[in-house]
Short mmCIF file of C-alpha atoms and ligand atoms in Angstrom, two decimals:
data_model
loop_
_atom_site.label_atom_id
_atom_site.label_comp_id
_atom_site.label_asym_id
_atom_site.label_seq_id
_atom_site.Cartn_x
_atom_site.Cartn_y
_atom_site.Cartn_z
CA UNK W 1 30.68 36.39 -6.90
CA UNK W 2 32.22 33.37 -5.47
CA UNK W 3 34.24 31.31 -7.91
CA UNK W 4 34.79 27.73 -7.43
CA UNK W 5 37.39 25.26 -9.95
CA UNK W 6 37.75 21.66 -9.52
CA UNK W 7 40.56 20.27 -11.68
CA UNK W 8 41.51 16.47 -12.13
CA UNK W 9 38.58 15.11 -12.21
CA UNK W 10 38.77 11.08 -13.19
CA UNK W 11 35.05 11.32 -13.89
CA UNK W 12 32.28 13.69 -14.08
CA UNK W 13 29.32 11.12 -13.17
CA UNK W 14 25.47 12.10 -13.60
CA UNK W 15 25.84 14.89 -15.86
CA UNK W 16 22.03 15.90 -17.26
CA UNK W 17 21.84 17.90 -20.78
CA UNK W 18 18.73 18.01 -20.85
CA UNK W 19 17.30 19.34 -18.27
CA UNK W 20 15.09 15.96 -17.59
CA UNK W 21 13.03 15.99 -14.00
CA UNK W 22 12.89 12.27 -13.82
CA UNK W 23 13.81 9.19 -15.80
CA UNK W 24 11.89 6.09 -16.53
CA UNK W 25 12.13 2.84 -17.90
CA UNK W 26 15.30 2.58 -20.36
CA UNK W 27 16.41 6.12 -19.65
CA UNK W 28 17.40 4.80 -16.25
CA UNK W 29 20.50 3.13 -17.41
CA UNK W 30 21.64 5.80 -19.13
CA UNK W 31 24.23 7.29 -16.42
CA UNK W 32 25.86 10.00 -18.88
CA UNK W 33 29.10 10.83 -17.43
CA UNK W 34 33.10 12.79 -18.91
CA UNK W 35 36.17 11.48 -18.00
CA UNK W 36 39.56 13.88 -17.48
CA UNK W 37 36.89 16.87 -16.72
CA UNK W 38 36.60 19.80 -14.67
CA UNK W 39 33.84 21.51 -12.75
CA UNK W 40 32.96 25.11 -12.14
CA UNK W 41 30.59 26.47 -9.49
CA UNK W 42 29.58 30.30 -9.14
CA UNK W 43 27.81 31.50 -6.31
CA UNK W 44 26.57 27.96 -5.44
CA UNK W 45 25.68 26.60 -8.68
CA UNK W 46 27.35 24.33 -11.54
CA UNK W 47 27.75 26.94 -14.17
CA UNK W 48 30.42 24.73 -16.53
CA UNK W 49 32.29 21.70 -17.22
CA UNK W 50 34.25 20.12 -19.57
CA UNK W 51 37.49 17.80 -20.50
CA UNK W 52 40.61 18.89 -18.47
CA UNK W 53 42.46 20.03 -22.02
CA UNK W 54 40.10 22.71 -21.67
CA UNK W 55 40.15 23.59 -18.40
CA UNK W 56 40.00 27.49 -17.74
CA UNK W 57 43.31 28.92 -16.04
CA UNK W 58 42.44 29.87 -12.28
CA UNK W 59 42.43 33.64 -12.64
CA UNK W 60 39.53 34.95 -11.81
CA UNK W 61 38.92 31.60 -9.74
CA UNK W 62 38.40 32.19 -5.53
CA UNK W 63 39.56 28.88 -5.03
CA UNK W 64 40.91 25.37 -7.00
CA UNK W 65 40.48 21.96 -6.17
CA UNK W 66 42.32 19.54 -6.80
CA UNK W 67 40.36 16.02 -7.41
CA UNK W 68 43.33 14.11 -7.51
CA UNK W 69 41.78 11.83 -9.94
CA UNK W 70 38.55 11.08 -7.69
CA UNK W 71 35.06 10.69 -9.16
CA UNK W 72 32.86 13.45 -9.00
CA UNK W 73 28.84 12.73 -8.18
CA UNK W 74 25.60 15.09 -7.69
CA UNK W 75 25.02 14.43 -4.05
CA UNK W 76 22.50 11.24 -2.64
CA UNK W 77 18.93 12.84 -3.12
CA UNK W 78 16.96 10.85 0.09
CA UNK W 79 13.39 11.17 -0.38
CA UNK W 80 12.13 9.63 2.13
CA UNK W 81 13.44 9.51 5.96
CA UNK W 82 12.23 10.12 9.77
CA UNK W 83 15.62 11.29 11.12
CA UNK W 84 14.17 13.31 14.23
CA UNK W 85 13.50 10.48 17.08
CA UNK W 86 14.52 10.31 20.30
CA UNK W 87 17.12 7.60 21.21
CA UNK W 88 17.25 3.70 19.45
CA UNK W 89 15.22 0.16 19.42
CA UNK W 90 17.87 -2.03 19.71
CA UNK W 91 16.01 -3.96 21.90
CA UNK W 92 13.20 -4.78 19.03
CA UNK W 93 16.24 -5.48 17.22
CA UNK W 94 16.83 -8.29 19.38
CA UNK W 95 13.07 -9.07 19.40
CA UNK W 96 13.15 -9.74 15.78
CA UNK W 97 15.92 -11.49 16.16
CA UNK W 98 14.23 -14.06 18.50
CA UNK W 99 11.32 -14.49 15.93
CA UNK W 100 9.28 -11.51 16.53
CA UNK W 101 7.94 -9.67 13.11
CA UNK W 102 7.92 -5.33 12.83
CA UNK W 103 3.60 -6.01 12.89
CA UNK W 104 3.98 -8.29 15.74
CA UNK W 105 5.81 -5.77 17.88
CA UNK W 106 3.46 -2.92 16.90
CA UNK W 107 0.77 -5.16 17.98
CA UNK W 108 2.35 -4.81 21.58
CA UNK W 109 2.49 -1.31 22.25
CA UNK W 110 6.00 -1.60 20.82
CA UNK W 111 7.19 -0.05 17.52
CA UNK W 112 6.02 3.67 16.25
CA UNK W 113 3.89 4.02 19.83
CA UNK W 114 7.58 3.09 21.64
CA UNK W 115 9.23 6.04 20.05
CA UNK W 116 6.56 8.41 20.41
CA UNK W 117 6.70 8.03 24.18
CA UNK W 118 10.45 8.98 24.10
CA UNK W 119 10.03 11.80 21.72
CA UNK W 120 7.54 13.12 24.64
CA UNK W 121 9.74 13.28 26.92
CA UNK W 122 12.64 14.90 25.11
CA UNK W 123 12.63 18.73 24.38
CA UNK W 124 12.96 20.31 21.37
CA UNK W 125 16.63 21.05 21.79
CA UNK W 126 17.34 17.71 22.53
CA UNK W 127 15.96 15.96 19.70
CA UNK W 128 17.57 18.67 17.84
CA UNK W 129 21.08 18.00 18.50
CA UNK W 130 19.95 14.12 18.33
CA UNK W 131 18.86 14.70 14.65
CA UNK W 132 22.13 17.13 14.05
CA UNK W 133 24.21 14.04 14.56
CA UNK W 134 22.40 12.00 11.95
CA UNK W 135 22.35 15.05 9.72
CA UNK W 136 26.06 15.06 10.00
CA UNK W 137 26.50 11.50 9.36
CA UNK W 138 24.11 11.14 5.85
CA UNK W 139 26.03 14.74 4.68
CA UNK W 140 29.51 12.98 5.44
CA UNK W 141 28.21 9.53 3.35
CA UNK W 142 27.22 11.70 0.35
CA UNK W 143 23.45 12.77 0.52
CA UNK W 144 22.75 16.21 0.06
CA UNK W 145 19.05 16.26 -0.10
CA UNK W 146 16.65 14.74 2.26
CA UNK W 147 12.85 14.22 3.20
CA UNK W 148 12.40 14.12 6.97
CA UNK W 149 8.90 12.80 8.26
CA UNK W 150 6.41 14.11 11.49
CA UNK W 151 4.75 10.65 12.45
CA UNK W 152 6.68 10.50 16.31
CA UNK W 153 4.38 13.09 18.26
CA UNK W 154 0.91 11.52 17.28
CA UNK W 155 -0.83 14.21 19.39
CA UNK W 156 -1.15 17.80 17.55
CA UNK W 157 1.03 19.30 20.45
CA UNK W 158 4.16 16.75 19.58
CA UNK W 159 3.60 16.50 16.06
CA UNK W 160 3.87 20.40 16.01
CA UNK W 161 6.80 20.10 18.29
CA UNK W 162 8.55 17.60 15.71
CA UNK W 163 8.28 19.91 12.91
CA UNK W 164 9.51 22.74 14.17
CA UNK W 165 12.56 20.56 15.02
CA UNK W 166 12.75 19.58 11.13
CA UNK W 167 12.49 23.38 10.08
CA UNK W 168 15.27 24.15 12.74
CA UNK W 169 17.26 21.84 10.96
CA UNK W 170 16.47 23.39 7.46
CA UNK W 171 17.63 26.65 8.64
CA UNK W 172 21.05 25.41 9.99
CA UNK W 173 21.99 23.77 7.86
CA UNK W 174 23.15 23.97 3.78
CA UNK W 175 21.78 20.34 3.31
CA UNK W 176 18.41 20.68 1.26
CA UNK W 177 15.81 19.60 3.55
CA UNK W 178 11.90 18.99 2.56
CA UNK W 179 9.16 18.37 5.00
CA UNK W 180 6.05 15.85 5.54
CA UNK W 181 3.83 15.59 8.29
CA UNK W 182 2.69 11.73 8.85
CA UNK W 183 0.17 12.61 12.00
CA UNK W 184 -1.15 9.30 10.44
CA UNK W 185 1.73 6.90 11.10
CA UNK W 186 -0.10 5.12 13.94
CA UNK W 187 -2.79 5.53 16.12
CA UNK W 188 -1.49 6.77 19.63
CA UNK W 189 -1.79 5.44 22.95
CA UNK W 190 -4.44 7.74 24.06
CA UNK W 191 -6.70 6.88 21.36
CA UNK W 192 -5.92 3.53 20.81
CA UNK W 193 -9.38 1.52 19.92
CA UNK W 194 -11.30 4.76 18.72
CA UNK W 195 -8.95 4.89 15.79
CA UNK W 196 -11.84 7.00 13.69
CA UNK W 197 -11.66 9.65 16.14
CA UNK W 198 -7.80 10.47 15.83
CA UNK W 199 -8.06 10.64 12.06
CA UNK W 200 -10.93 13.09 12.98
CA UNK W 201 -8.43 14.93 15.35
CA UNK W 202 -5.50 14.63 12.28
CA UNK W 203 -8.03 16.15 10.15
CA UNK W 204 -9.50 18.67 12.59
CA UNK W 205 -6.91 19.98 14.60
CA UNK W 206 -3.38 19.13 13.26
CA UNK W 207 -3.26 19.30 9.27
CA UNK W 208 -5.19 23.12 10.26
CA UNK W 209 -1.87 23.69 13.17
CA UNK W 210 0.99 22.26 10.53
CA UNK W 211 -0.87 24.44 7.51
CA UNK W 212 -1.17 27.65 9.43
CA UNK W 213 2.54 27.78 10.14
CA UNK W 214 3.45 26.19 7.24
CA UNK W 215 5.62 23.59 8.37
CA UNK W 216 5.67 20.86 5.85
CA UNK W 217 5.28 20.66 2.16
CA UNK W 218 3.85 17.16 2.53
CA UNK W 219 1.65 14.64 3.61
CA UNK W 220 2.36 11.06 3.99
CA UNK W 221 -0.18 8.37 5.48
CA UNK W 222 0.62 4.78 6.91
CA UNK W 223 -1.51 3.05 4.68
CA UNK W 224 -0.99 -0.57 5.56
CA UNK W 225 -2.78 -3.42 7.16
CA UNK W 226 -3.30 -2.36 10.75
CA UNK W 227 -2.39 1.05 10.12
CA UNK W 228 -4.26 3.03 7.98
CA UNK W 229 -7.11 2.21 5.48
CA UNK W 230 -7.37 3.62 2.51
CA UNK W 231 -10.80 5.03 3.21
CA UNK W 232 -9.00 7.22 5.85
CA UNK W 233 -5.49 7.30 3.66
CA UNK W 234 -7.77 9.88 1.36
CA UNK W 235 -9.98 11.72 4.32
CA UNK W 236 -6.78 12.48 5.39
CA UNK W 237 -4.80 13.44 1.84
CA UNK W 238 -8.21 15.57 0.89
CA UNK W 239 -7.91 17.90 4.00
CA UNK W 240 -3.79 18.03 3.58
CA UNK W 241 -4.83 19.11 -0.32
CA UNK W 242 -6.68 21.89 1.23
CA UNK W 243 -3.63 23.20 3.14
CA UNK W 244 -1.29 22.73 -0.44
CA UNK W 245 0.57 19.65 1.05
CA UNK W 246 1.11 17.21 -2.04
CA UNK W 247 0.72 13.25 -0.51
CA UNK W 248 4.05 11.09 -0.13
CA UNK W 249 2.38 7.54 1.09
CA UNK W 250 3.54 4.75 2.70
CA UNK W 251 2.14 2.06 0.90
CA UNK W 252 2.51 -1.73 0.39
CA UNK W 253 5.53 -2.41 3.18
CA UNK W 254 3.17 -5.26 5.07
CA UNK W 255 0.90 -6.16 2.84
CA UNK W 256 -0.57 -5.34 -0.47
CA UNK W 257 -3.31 -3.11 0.78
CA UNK W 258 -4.49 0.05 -1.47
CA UNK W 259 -1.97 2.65 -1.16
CA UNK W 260 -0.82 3.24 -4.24
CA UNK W 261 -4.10 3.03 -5.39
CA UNK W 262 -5.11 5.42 -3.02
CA UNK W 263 -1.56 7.20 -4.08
CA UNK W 264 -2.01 7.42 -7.34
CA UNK W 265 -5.73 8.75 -7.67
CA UNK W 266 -4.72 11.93 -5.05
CA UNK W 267 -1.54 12.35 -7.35
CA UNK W 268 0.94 11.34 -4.61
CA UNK W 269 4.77 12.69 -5.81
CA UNK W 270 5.44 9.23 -4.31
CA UNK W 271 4.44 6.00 -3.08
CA UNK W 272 7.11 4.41 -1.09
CA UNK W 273 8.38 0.84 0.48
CA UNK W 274 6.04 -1.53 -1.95
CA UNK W 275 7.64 -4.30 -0.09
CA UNK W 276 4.60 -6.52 -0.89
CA UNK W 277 3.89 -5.37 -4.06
CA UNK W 278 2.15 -7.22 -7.08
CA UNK W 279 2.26 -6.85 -10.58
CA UNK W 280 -1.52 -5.23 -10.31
CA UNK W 281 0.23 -2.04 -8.67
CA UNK W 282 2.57 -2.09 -11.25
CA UNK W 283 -0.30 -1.29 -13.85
CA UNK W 284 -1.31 1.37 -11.46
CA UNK W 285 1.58 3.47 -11.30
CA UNK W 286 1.98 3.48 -15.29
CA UNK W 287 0.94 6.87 -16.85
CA UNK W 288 0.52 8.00 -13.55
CA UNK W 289 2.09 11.09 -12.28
CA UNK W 290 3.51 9.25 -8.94
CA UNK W 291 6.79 8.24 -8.68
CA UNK W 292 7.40 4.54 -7.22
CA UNK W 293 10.22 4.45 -4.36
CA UNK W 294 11.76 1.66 -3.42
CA UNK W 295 13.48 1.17 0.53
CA UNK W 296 15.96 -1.79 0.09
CA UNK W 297 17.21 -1.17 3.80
CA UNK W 298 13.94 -1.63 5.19
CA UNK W 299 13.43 -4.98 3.22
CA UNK W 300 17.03 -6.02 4.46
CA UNK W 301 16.48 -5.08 7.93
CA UNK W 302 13.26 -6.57 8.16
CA UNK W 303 14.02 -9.75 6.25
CA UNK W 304 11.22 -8.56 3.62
CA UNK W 305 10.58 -9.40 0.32
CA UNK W 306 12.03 -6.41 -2.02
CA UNK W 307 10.01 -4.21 -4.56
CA UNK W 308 9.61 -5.18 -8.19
CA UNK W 309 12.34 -2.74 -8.87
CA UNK W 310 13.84 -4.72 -11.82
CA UNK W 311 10.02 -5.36 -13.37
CA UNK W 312 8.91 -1.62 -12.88
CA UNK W 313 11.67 -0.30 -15.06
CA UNK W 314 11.52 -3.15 -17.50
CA UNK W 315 7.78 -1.83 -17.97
CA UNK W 316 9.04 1.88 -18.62
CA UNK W 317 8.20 3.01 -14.97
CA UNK W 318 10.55 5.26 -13.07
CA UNK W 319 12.26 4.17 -9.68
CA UNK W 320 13.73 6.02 -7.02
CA UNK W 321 16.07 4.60 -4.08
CA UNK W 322 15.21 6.02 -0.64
CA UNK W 323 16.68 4.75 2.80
CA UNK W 324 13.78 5.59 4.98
CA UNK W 325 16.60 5.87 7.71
CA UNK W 326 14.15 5.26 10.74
CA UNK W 327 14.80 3.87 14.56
CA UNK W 328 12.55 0.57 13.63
CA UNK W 329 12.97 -0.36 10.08
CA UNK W 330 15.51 0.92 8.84
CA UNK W 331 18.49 2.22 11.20
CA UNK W 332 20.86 3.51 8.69
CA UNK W 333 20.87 6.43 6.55
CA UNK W 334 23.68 4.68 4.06
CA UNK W 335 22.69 5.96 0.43
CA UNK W 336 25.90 3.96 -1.14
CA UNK W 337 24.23 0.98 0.92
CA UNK W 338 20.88 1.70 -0.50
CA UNK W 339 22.87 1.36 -3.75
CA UNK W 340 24.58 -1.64 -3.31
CA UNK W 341 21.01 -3.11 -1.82
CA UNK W 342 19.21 -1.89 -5.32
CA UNK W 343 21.93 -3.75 -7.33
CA UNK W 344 22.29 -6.97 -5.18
CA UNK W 345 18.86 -7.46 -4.17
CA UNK W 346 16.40 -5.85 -6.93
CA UNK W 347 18.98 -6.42 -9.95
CA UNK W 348 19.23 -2.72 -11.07
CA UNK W 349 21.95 -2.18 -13.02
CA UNK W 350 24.20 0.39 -11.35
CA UNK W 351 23.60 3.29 -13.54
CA UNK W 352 20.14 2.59 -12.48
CA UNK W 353 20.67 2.44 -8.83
CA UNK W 354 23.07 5.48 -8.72
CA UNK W 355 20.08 7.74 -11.19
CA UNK W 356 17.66 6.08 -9.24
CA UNK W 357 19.00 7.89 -5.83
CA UNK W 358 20.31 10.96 -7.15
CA UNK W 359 17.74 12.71 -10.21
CA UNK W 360 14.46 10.57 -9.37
CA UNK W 361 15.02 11.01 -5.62
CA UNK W 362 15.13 14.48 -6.18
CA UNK W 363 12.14 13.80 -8.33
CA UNK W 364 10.13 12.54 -5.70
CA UNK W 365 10.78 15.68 -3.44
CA UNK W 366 9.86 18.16 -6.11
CA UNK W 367 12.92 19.18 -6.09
CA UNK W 368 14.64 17.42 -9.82
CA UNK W 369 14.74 21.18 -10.99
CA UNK W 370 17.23 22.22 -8.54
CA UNK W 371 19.25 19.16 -7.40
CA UNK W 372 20.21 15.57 -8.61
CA UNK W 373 22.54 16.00 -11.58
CA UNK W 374 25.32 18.10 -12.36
CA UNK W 375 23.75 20.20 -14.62
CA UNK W 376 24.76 24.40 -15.50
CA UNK W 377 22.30 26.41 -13.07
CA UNK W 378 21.84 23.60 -10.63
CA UNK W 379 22.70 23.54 -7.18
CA UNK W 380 26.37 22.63 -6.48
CA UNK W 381 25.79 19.68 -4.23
CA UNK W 382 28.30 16.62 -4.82
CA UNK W 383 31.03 14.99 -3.47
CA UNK W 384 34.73 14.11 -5.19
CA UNK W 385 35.57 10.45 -4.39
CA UNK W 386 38.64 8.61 -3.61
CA UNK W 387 40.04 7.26 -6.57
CA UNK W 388 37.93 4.50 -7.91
CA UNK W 389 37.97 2.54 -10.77
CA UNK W 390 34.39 3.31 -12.27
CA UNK W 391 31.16 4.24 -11.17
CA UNK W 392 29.91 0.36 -11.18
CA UNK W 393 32.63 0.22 -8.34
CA UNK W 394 30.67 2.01 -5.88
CA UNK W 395 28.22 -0.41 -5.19
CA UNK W 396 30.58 -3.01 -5.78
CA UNK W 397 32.66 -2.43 -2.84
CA UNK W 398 29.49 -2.33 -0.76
CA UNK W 399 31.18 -1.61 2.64
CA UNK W 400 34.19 0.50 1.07
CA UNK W 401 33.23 3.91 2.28
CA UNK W 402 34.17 6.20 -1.16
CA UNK W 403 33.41 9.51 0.24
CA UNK W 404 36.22 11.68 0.16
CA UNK W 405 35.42 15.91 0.48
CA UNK W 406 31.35 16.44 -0.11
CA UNK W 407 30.51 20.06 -1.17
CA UNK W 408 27.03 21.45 -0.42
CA UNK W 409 25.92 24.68 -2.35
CA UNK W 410 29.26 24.85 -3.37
CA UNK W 411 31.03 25.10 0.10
CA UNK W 412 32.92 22.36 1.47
CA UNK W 413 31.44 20.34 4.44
CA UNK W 414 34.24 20.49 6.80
O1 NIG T 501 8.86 3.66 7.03
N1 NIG T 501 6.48 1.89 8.17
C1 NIG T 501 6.27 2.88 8.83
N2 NIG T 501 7.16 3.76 9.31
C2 NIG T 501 8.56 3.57 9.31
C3 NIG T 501 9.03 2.85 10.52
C4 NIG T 501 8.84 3.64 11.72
C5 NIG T 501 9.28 2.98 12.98
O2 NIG T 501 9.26 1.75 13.11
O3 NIG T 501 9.65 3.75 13.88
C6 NIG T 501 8.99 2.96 8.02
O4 NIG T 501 9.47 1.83 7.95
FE1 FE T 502 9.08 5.37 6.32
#
């Protein structure tokens, strides 16, 4: 058994009791937390904490850590990215700069279809070590659970070919990764004006190909004016069903259009972006078993409006905080940022922000039983901190990178 001690810790932050999978409404602010404290980890999980007058002596302890005074977190929980793509848009970057909106350049061939042709062309090692460099770069700001999306093949062959780049990753790595195959993130070249016969070929030929080999746990849809209806948003959810994939949807970001409708009657873990929201969807998504995600980058990038994240807690609804870290909307896999962008821009209160990206992020994977708090028999993911002043600090100092040694399964990431 491996024995792990950190000592001098200036706070234990997002400590859980109670064993809660999610929080809602009031619950959100309540960011429970120990100052003076120290951590154990056995064998990869939190088995014990408490104030540093108690701390156990180090006998019988593999190694000891020394916090140095530093702020201890559960890792980022990021429910909701498309980190495998091959190479950048910075030239739609300038586009949109010039006046040019994200529907505008989809309308041109650009966007999604854009990436898809370079993901073609790259091989499955390549877009490997591509993704690996991302991976490193969200485990070194903190996040220690992610979501990573299909949605850059759009033919059964690439879509396949994307997956088994995500399940690479999975197996190489001690970050928690989850899976979701979006064949439905846009229409492809190839089938472009007979969109009715590629959901046919989604529902036909690739949810069968990605449920066979089991390569994702999920199944998100683009359901968004000129995307996806929601007529085919749940053809396409019924046949994932079939296969066990649980839907994640992409809902409201351009307009609001019927996805969390759509969402919430399949029992979607998640509807995410809600950009363009209205109050209507809020009503939706109360006593319903989805959980609303909000992507603050994407709005921020995109010069969008940003979800009713201050209104849907106010009316008891959970929230999570996802980056959607993405080569068009959203080029940045910065969970503090996401943080910060929660606080500033929706008017969460931190506590909020920092439980909406940690527990209900984990919520919205499935995984709130395993990760997202640091709670005895969870997974030891979490990172010590330099020495801040408090936990509303850290999205505070909204370019102050905090991240000091991050731990994953109880390791350090070196
Ligand atoms: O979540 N909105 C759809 N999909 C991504 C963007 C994908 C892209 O532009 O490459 C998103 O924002
Ligand atoms: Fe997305």
């Amino acid at each position: 058994m491996k024995r792990l001690l950190i000592k001098n810790i200036g706070l234990l932050a997002g400590i859980d009791h109670d064993g809660k999978l999610c929080l809602k409404g009031k619950e959100m602010a309540e960011l429970h937390t120990l100052p003076d404290a120290y951590l154990v980890i056995e064998n990869g999980r939190f088995t014990d904490y408490g104030k540093m007058n108690d701390c156990p002596p180090p006998s019988g302890t593999d190694e000891v850590v020394d916090a140095e005074g530093g702020t201890v977190l559960p890792s980022w929980c990021d429910s909701h990215t498309h980190i495998v793509y091959a190479g950048s848009r910075e030239q739609e970057f300038v586009d949109k700069i010039c006046g040019l909106s994200y529907a505008e350049i989809a309308i041109r061939g650009g966007g999604i279809l854009n990436s898809a042709d370079r993901f073609h062309e790259l091989s499955e090692d390549e877009l490997y070590q591509q993704a690996m460099k991302r991976v490193d770069e969200i485990i070194r700001k903190g996040t220690g659970c992610v979501e990573i999306k299909s949605g850059y093949g759009l033919n059964t062959e690439d879509e396949l070919k994307m997956l088994r780049v995500i399940r690479r990753i999975k197996e190489t790595t001690r970050l928690k990764v989850v899976s979701t195959f979006l064949g439905a993130h846009a229409v492809s070249r190839e089938y472009k004006g007979r969109q009715e016969e590629y959901v046919d070929l989604i529902i036909n030929e690739m949810i069968p190909a990605v449920g066979a080999d089991n390569l994702a746990e999920f199944i998100d849809v683009f359901c968004d004016t000129g995307f996806f209806t929601p007529e085919e948003t749940a053809r396409i959810l019924k046949a994932g069903a079939e296969y066990g994939m649980r839907p994640k949807i992409h809902a409201d970001e351009l307009e609001s259009s019927g996805g969390v409708e759509v969402g919430v009657e399949y029992k979607a873990l998640s509807v995410d972006h809600l950009e363009s929201m209205t109050e209507e969807e809020i009503e939706v998504l109360k006593d319903s078993q989805t959980m609303p995600t909000a992507l603050p980058g994407t709005s921020f990038f995109l010069n969008l409006p940003f979800a009713l994240g201050r209104k849907m807690i106010d009316r008891g609804l959970p929230l999570a905080l996802a980056s959607d870290y993405n080569p068009g909307s959203t080029p940045s896999g910065d969970m503090k940022f996401i943080v910060s962008l929660g606080c500033i821009k929706m008017r969460l209160m931190p506590a909020e922000a920092i439980n909406a990206a940690t527990l209900n992020g984990a919520c919205a994977m499935g995984l709130s039983n395993e990760y997202g708090s640091i709670t005895r028999g969870k997974v030891a993911n979490f990172f010590i901190t330099d020495r801040i002043p408090s936990v509303e600090f850290i999205p505070y100092a909204y370019t102050t990178p905090i991240v000091w040694r991050v731990f994953l399964q109880g390791e350090e990431y070196v």
